[in-house]
Coordinates of C-alpha atoms in Angstrom, one line a residue:
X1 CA -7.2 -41.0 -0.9
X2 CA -8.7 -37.6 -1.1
X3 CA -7.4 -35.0 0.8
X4 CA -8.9 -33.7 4.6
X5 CA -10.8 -31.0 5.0
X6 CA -11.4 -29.6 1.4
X7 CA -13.3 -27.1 0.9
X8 CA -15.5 -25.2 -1.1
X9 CA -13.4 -22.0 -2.3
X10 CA -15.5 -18.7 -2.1
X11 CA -12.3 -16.4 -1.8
X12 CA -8.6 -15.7 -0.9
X13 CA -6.5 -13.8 1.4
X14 CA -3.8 -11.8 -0.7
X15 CA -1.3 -11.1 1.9
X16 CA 0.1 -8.4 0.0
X17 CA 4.0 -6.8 0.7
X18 CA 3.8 -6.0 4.2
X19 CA 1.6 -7.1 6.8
X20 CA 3.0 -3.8 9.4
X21 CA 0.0 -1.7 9.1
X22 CA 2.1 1.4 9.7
X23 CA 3.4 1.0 6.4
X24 CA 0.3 0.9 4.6
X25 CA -0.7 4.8 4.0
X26 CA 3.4 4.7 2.5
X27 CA 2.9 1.9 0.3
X28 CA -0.8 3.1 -1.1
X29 CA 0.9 6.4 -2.2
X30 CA 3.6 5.0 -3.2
X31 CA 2.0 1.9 -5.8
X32 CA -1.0 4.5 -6.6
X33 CA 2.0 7.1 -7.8
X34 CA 3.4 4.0 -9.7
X35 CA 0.3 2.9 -11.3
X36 CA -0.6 6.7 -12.1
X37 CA 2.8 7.5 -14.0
X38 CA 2.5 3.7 -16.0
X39 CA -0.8 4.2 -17.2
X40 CA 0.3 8.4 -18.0
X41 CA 3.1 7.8 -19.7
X42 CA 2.7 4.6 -21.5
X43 CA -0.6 6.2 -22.9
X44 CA 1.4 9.0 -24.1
X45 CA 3.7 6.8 -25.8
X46 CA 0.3 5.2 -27.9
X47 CA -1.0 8.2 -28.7
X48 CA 2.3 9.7 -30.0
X49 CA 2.4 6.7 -32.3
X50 CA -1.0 7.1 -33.1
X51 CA -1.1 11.0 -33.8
X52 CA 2.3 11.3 -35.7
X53 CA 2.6 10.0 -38.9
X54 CA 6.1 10.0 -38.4
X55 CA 6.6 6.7 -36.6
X56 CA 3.6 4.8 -38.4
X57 CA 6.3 2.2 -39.0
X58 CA 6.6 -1.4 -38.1
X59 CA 9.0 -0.7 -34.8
X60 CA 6.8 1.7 -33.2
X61 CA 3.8 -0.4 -34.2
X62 CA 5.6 -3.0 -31.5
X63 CA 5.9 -0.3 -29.1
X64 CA 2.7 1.0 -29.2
X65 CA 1.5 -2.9 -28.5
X66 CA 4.2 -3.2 -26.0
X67 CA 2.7 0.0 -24.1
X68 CA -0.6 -1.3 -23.9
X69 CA 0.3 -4.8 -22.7
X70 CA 2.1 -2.8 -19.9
X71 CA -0.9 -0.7 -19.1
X72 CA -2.8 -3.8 -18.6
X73 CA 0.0 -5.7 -16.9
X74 CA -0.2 -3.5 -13.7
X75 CA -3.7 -2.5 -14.6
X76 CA -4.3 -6.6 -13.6
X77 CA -2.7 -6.3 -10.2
X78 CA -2.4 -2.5 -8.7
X79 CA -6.1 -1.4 -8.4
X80 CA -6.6 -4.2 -6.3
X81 CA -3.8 -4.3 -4.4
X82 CA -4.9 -0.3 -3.4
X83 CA -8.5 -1.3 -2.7
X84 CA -7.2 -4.1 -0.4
X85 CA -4.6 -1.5 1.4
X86 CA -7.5 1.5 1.5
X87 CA -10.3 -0.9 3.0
X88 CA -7.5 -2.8 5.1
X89 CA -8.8 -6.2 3.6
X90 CA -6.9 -9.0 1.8
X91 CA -10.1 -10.5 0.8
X92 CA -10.4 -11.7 -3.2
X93 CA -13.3 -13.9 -4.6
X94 CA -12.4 -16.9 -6.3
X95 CA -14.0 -15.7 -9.4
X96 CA -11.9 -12.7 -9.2
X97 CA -8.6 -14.5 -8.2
X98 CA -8.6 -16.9 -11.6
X99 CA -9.4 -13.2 -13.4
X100 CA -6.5 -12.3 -12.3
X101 CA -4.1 -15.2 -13.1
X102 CA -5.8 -15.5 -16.9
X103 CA -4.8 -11.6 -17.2
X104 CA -1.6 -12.0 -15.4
X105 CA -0.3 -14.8 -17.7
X106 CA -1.5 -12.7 -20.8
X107 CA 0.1 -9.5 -20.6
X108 CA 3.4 -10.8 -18.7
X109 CA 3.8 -13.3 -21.4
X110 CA 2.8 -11.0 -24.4
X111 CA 5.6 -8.6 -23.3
X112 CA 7.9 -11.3 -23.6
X113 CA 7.0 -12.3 -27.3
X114 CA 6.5 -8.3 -28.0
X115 CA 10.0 -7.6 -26.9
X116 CA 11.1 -10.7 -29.3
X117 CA 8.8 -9.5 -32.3
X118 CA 10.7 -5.9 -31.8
X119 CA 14.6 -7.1 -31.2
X120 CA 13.2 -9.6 -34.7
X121 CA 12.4 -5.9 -36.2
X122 CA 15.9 -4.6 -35.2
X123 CA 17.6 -7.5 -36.6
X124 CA 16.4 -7.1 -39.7
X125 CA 16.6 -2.9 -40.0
X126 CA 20.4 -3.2 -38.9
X127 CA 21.4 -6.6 -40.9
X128 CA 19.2 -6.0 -44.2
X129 CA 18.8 -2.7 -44.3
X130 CA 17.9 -2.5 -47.7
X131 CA 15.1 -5.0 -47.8
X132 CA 13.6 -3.8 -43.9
X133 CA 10.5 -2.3 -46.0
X134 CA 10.0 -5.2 -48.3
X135 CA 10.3 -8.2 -45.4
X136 CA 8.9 -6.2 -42.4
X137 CA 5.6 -5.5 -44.7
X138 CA 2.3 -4.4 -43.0
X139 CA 1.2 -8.5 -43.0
X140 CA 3.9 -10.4 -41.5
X141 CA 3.7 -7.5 -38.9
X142 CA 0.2 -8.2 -38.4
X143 CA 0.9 -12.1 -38.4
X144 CA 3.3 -11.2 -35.9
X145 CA 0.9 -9.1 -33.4
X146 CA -1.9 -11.3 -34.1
X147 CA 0.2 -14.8 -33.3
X148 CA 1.8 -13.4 -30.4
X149 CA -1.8 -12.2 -28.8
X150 CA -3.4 -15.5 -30.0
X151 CA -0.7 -17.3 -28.4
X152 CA -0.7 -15.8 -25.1
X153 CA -4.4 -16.1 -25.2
X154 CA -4.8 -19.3 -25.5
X155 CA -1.6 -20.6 -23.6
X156 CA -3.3 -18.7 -20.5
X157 CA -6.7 -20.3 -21.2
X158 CA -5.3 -23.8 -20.8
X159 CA -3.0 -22.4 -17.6
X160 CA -6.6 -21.1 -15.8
X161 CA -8.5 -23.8 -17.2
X162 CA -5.6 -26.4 -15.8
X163 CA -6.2 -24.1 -12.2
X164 CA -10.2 -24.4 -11.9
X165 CA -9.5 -28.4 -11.6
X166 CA -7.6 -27.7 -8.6
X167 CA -9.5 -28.4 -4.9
X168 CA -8.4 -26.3 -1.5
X169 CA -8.1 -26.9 1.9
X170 CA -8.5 -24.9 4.7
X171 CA -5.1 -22.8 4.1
X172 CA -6.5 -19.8 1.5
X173 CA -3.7 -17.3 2.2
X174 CA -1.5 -16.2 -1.2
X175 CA 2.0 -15.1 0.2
X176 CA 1.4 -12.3 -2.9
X177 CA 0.0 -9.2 -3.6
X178 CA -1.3 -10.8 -6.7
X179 CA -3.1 -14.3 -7.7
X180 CA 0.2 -16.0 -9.4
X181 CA -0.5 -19.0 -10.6
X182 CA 2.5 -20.6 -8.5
X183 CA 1.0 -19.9 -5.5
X184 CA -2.6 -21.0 -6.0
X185 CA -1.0 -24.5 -7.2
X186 CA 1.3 -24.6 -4.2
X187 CA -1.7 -24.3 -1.8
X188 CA -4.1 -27.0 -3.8
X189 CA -4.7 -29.9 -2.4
X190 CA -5.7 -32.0 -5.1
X191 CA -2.6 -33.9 -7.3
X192 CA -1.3 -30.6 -8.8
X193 CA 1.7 -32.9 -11.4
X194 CA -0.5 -32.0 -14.9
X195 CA -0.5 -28.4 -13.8
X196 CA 3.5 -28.5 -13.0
X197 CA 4.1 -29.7 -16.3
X198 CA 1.9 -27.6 -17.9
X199 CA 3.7 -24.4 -16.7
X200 CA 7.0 -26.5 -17.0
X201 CA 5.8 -26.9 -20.1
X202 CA 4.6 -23.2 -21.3
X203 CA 8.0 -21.9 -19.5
X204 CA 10.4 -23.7 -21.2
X205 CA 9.0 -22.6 -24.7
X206 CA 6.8 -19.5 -24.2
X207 CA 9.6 -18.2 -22.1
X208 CA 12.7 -19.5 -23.0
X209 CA 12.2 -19.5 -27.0
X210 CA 11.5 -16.0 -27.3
X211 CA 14.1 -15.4 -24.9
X212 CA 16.4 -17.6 -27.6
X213 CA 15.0 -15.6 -30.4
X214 CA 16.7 -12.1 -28.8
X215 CA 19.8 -13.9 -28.2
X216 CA 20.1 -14.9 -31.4
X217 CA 19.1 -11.2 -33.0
X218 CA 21.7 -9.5 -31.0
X219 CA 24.1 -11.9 -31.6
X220 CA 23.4 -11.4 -35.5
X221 CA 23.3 -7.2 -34.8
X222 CA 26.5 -7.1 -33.0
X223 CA 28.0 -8.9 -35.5
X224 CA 27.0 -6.5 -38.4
X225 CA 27.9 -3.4 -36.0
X226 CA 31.5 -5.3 -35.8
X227 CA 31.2 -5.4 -39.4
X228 CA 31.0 -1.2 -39.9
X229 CA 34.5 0.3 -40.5
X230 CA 33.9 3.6 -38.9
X231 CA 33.2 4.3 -35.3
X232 CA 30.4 6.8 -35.8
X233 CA 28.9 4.7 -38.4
X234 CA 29.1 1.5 -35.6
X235 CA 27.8 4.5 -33.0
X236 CA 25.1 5.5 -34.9
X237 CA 24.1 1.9 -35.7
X238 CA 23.8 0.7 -32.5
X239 CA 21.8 3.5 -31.1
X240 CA 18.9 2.2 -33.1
X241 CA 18.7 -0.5 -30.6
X242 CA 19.7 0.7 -27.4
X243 CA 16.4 1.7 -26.1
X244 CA 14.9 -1.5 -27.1
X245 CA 18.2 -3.2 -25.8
X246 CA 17.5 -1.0 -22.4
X247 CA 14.2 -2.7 -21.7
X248 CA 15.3 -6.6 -22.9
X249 CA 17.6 -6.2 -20.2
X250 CA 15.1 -4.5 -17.5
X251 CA 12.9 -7.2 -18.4
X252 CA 14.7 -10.3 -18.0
X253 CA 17.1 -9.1 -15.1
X254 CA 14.1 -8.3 -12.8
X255 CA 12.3 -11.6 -13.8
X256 CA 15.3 -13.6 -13.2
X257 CA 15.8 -12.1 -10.1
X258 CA 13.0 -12.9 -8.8
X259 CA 12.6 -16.1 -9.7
X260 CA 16.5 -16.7 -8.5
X261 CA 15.6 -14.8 -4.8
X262 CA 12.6 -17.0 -4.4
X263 CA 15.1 -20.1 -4.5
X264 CA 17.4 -19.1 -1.6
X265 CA 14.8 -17.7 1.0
X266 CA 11.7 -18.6 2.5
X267 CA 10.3 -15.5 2.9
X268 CA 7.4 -14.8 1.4
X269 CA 6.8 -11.5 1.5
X270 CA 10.6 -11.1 -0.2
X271 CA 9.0 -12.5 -3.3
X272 CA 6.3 -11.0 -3.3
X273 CA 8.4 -7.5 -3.3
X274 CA 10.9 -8.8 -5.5
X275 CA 8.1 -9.7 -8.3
X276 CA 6.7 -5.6 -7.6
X277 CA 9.8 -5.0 -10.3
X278 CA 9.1 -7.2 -13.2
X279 CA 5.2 -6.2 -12.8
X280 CA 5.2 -2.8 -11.7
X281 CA 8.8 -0.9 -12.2
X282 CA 9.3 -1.9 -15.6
X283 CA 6.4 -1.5 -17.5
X284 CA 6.5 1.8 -15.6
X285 CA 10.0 2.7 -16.6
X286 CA 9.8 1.6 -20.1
X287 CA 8.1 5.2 -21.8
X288 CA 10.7 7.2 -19.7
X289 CA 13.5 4.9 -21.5
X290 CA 11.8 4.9 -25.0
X291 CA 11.2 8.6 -24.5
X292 CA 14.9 9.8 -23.2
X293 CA 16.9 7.7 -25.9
X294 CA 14.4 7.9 -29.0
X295 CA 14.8 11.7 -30.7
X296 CA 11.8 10.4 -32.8
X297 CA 9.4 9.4 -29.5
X298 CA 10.5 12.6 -27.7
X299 CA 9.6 15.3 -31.3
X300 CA 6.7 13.2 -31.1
X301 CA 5.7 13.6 -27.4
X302 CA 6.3 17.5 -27.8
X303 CA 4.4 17.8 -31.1
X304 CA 1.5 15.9 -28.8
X305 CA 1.6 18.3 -26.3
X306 CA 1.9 21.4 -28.2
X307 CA -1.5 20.4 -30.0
X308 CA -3.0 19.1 -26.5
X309 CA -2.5 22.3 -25.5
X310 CA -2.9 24.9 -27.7

């Protein structure tokens, strides 16, 4: 039996973080401050690699992707989110709520295979050190950049393409500031079991095997540090890593946060704060961690700036 009073979708209501309208001029400064240091710093980070032939290696290759998946991570959420706050609506069109979740899946799951591709880089610089030139050449790096944005691409095709089949009812509110594909399938009305297993699906092995992939890189680079006889030689070794190891772990703590405070409340504005984390604070942390612990980023940066301003 179909279900009562379905509808024709024309738009959502993003309910956003906070509903208390006093709040609102604090949280547009505060997410347009956000969006304005992500977008500053992780462009400074690209052009840095770009500009110095320095790090025009396979590692900062990865970051310079990794930055710009960031950049377009929040770039997919934030602008909205402030025009909703500034014109005090919550109104998105259809068209522009499955924009969102196709960009949304894209760049939050090409940071996760970028992050892999980059501890896969570390893995083999600290473990075969001697052959990092001749197996991280400039093909499988582009194999690896190209599969990983062909892969995200076409996983979040099938995701929004999975989502247009889906009918509404009368109940168009997203208990987000964001159109996440969870939501939208919790609110269908239609039999939403194919969708379920298709992000069951695209979880399980577009999450958890690059996930698997660090694991097992670490496992192999702590071992080889272990390996080293003298302390500043294990020091020295591991600091390679420890920006990239900084991030990994910003990463996957926020997102597993979130998905593990969604499970024991009912609130939904709590998610929808808790996801601001993995989507907004990391990507805009990430340049000041790259920056702080990477001698080669920050000689870079000032090098940058120097020219920029002489």
């Amino acid at each position: 039996m179909e279900p009562e009073n379905e509808t024709q979708t024309s738009k959502f209501l993003l309910r956003g973080i906070s509903e208390d309208p006093n709040l609102q001029p604090f949280l547009f400064g505060l997410f347009l401050f956000m969006y304005l240091v992500t977008v500053l710093g992780n462009l400074l980070i690209i052009l840095a690699t770009i500009s110095d032939s320095h790090l025009h290696t396979p590692m900062y290759l990865f970051l310079s992707n990794l930055s710009f998946a960031d950049i377009c991570f929040t770039s997919t959420s934030v602008p909205k989110m402030l025009v909703n706050i500034q014109t005090q609506s919550k109104v998105i069109t259809y068209e522009g709520c499955i924009a969102q979740v196709y960009f949304f899946i894209v760049f939050g799951v090409l940071d996760n295979f970028l992050l892999a591709v980059m501890a896969y880089d570390r893995f083999v610089a600290i473990c075969h050190p001697l052959q990092y030139m001749v197996i991280m050449n400039r093909r499988l790096c582009g194999y690896l950049l190209l599969g990983s944005w062909i892969t995200t691409a076409l996983n979040s095709l099938l995701q929004t393409l999975m989502a247009l089949r889906l009918s509404f009812c009368t109940d168009l509110e997203i208990p987000h500031f964001v159109c996440e594909l969870n939501q939208l399938v919790l609110l269908a009305c239609s039999d939403t079991f194919a969708n379920d297993m298709v992000i069951y699906v695209a979880a399980v092995l577009l999450g958890g095997g690059p996930l698997a992939g660090i694991l097992y890189s670490y496992a192999k680079i702590v071992s080889a540090i272990r390996a080293i006889s003298s302390a500043e030689g294990k020091y020295k070794t591991f600091s390679t890593c420890v920006s990239h190891l900084s991030v990994v772990s910003l990463f996957y703590c926020t997102l597993l946060g979130v998905y593990l405070s969604s499970s024991v409340t009912q609130n939904s504005h709590s998610m929808a704060r808790a996801s601001v984390m993995y989507s907004i604070v990391t990507p805009m942390l990430n340049p000041f961690i790259y920056s702080l612990r990477n001698k080669d980023i920050t000689e870079a940066l000032r090098r940058l700036i120097l020219k920029v301003a002489s």
